[in-house]
Short mmCIF file of C-alpha atoms in Angstrom, two decimals:
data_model
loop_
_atom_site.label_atom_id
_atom_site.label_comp_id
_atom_site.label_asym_id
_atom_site.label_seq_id
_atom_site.Cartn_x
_atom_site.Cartn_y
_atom_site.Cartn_z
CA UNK A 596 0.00 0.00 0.00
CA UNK A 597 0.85 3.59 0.16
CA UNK A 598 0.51 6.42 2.82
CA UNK A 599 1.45 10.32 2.64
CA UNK A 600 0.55 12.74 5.42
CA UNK A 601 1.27 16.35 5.37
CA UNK A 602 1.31 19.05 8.12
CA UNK A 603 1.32 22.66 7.85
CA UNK A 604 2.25 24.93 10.63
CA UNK A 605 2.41 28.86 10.89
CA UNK A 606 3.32 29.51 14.30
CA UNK A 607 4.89 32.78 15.92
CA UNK A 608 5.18 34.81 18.88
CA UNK A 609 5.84 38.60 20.17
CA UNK A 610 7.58 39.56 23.01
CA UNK A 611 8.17 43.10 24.43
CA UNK A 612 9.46 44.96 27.46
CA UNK A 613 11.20 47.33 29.06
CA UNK A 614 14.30 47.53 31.78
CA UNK A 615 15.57 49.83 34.24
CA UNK A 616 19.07 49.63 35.31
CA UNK A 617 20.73 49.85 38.98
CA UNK A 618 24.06 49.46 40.42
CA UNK A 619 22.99 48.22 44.13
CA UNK A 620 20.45 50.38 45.54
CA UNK A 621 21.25 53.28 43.30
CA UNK A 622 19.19 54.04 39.90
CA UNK A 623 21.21 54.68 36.86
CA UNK A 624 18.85 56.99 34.75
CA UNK A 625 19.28 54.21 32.17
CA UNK A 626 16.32 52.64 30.09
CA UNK A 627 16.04 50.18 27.16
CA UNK A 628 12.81 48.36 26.28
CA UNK A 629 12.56 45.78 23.37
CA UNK A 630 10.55 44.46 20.53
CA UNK A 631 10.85 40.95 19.39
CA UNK A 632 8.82 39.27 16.69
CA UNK A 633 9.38 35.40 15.47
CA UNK A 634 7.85 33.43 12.68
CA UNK A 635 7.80 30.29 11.73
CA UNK A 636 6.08 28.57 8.34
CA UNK A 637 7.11 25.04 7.29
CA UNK A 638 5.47 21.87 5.41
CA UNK A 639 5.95 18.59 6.29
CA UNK A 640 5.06 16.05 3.77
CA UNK A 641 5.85 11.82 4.23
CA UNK A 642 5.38 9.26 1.59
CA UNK A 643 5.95 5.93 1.76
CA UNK A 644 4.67 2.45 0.66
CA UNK A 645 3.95 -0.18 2.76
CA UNK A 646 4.37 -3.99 3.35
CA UNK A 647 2.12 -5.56 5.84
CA UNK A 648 4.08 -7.98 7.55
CA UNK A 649 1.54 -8.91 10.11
CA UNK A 650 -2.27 -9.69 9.51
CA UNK A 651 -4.09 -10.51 12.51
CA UNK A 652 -7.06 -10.23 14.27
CA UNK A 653 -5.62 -8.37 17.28
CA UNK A 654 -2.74 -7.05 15.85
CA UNK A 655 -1.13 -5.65 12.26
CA UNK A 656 2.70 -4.84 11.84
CA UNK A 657 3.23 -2.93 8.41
CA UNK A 658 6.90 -2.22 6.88
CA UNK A 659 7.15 1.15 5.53
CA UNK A 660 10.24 2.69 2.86
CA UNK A 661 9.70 5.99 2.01
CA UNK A 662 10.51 9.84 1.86
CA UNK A 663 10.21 13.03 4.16
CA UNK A 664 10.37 16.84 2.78
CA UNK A 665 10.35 19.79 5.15
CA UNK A 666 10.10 23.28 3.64
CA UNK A 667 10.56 25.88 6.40
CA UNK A 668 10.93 29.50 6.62
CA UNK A 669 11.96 31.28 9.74
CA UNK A 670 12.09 34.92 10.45
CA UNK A 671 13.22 37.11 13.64
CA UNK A 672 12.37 40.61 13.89
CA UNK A 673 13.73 42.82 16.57
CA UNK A 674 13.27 46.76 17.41
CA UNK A 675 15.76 47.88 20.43
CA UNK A 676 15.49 51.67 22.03
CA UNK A 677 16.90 53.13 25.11
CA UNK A 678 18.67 56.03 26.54
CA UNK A 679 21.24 56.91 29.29
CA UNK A 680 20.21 60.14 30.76
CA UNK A 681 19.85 62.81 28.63
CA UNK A 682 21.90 60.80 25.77
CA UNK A 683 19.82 59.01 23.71
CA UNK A 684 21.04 55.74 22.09
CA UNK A 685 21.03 54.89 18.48
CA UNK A 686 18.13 52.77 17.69
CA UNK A 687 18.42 49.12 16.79
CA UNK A 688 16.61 47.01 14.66
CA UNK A 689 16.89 44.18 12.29
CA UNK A 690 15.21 41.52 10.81
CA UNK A 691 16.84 37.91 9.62
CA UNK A 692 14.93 35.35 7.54
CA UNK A 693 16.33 31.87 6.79
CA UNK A 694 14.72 28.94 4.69
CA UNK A 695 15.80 25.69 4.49
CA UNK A 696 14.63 22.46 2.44
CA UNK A 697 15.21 19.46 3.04
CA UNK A 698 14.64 15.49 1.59
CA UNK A 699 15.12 12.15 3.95
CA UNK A 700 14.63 8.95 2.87
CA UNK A 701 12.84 6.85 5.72
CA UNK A 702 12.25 3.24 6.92
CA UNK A 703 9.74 2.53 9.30
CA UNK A 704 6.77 0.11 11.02
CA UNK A 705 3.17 1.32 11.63
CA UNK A 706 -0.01 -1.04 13.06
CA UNK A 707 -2.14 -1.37 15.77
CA UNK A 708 -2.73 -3.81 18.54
CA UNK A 709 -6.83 -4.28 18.61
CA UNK A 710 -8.91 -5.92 22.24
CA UNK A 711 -12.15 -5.91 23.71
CA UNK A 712 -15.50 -6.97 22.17
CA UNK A 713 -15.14 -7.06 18.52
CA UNK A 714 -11.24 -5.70 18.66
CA UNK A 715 -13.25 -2.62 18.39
CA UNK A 716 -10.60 -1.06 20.84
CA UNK A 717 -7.03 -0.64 19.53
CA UNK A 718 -3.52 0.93 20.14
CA UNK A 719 -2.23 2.51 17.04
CA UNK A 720 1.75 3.15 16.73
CA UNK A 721 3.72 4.19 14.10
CA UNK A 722 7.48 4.77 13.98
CA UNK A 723 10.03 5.99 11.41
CA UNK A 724 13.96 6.66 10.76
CA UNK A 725 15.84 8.58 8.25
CA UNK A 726 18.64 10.55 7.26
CA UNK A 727 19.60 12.56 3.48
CA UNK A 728 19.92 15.94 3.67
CA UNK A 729 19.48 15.98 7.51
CA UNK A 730 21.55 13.96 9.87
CA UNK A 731 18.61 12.29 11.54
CA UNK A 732 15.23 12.22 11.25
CA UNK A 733 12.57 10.69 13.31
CA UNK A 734 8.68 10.42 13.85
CA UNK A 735 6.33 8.31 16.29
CA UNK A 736 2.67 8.14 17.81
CA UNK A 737 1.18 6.00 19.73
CA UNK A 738 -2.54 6.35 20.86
CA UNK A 739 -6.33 4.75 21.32
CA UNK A 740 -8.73 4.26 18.84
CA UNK A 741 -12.39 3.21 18.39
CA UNK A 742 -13.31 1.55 15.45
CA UNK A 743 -17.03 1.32 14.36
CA UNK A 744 -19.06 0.30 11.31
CA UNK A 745 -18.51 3.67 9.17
CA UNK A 746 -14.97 4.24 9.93
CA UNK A 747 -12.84 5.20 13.41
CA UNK A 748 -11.46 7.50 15.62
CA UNK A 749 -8.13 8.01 17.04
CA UNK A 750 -6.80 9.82 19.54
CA UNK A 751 -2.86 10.08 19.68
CA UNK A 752 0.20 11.77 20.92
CA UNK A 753 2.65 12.98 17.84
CA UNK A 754 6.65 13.71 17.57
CA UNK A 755 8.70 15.09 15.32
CA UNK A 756 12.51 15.43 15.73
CA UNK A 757 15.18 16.76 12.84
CA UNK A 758 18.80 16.99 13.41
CA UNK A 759 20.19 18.80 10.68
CA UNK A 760 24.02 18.94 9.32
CA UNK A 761 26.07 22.22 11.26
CA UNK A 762 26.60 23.31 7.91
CA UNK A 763 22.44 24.56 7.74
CA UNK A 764 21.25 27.87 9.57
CA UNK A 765 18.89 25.48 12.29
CA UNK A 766 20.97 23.07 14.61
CA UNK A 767 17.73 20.95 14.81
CA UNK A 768 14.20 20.90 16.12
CA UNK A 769 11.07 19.09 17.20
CA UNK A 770 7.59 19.53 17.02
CA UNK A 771 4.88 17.38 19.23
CA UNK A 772 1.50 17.76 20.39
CA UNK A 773 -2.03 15.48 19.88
CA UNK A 774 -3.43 14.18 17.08
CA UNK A 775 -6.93 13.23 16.44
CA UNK A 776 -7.76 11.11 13.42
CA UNK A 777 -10.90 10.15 11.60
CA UNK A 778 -10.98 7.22 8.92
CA UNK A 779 -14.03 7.05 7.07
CA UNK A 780 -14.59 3.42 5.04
CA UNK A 781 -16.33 2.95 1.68
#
């Protein structure tokens, strides 16, 4: 068989404030106060095929070979201002933006361990490992699931881990979080 998932994120936050300055209990008529802005956009798209290795009722083991891309685009904005007294400081500000794409080829197993009345009740799991244009690569969930006539539903935990070469602009990252899942049947 085959399977492809893709995730889209566009994440960011703001941060701003403002500091006094004092050398033990005196003031120094010193104050700076910050803007800082970060972005983050990337796609994450797996596709593999799929060998399934086990074929049980209660449980299904499937081999996966496949491929990961990651397009990603990260920007920092920052705005600095201050003044020491009566001499004001020279503004700072800046703004840095670096994208970075990437291809992994991946092996991997995926399944599900089913129980209860039916094996309506299962486990789902999936795990991969790669490596191409980024030293590592990994992904995993496990969960719970409900299957019923029409289809089921899944509820899971997700991770996400790259490790990329020293040569790129990002050491490496990770993503996680839940995942819910519907599977409709026809």
């Amino acid at each position: 068989g085959i399977i492809t998932d893709l995730i889209y994120m566009d994440v960011g936050a703001s941060e701003s404030g403002t500091r006094d300055a004092s050398i033990g209990r005196r003031e120094i008529p010193v104050n700076a106060s910050a803007d800082i802005d970060l972005d983050l956009e990337s796609w994450v798209w797996t596709l593999a095929g799929y060998y399934r290795a086990v074929d049980q009722p209660g449980l299904t083991l499937d081999v996966l070979l496949g491929a990961r891309y990651l397009d990603m685009e990260q920007k920092v904005e920052w705005d600095i201002t201050g003044d020491v007294g009566p001499v004001a400081i020279p503004d700072r500000s800046g703004k840095v933006k670096e994208s970075l794409s990437n291809w992994d080829a991946l092996i991997g197993v995926r399944g599900r361990f089913a129980f209860g009345a039916d094996y309506a009740w299962f486990v789902p799991y999936y795990l991969d490992v790669g490596a191409g244009d980024s030293d590592l690569t990994w992904q995993g969930f496990v969960g719970i699931g409900y299957a019923f006539r029409w289809g089921e539903v899944v509820a899971a935990w997700r991770y996400l881990y790259y490790d990329f070469p020293s040569s790129k602009a990002i050491d490496d990252m990770s993503f996680s979080g839940p995942l819910i899942g519907v599977t409709f049947r026809w």
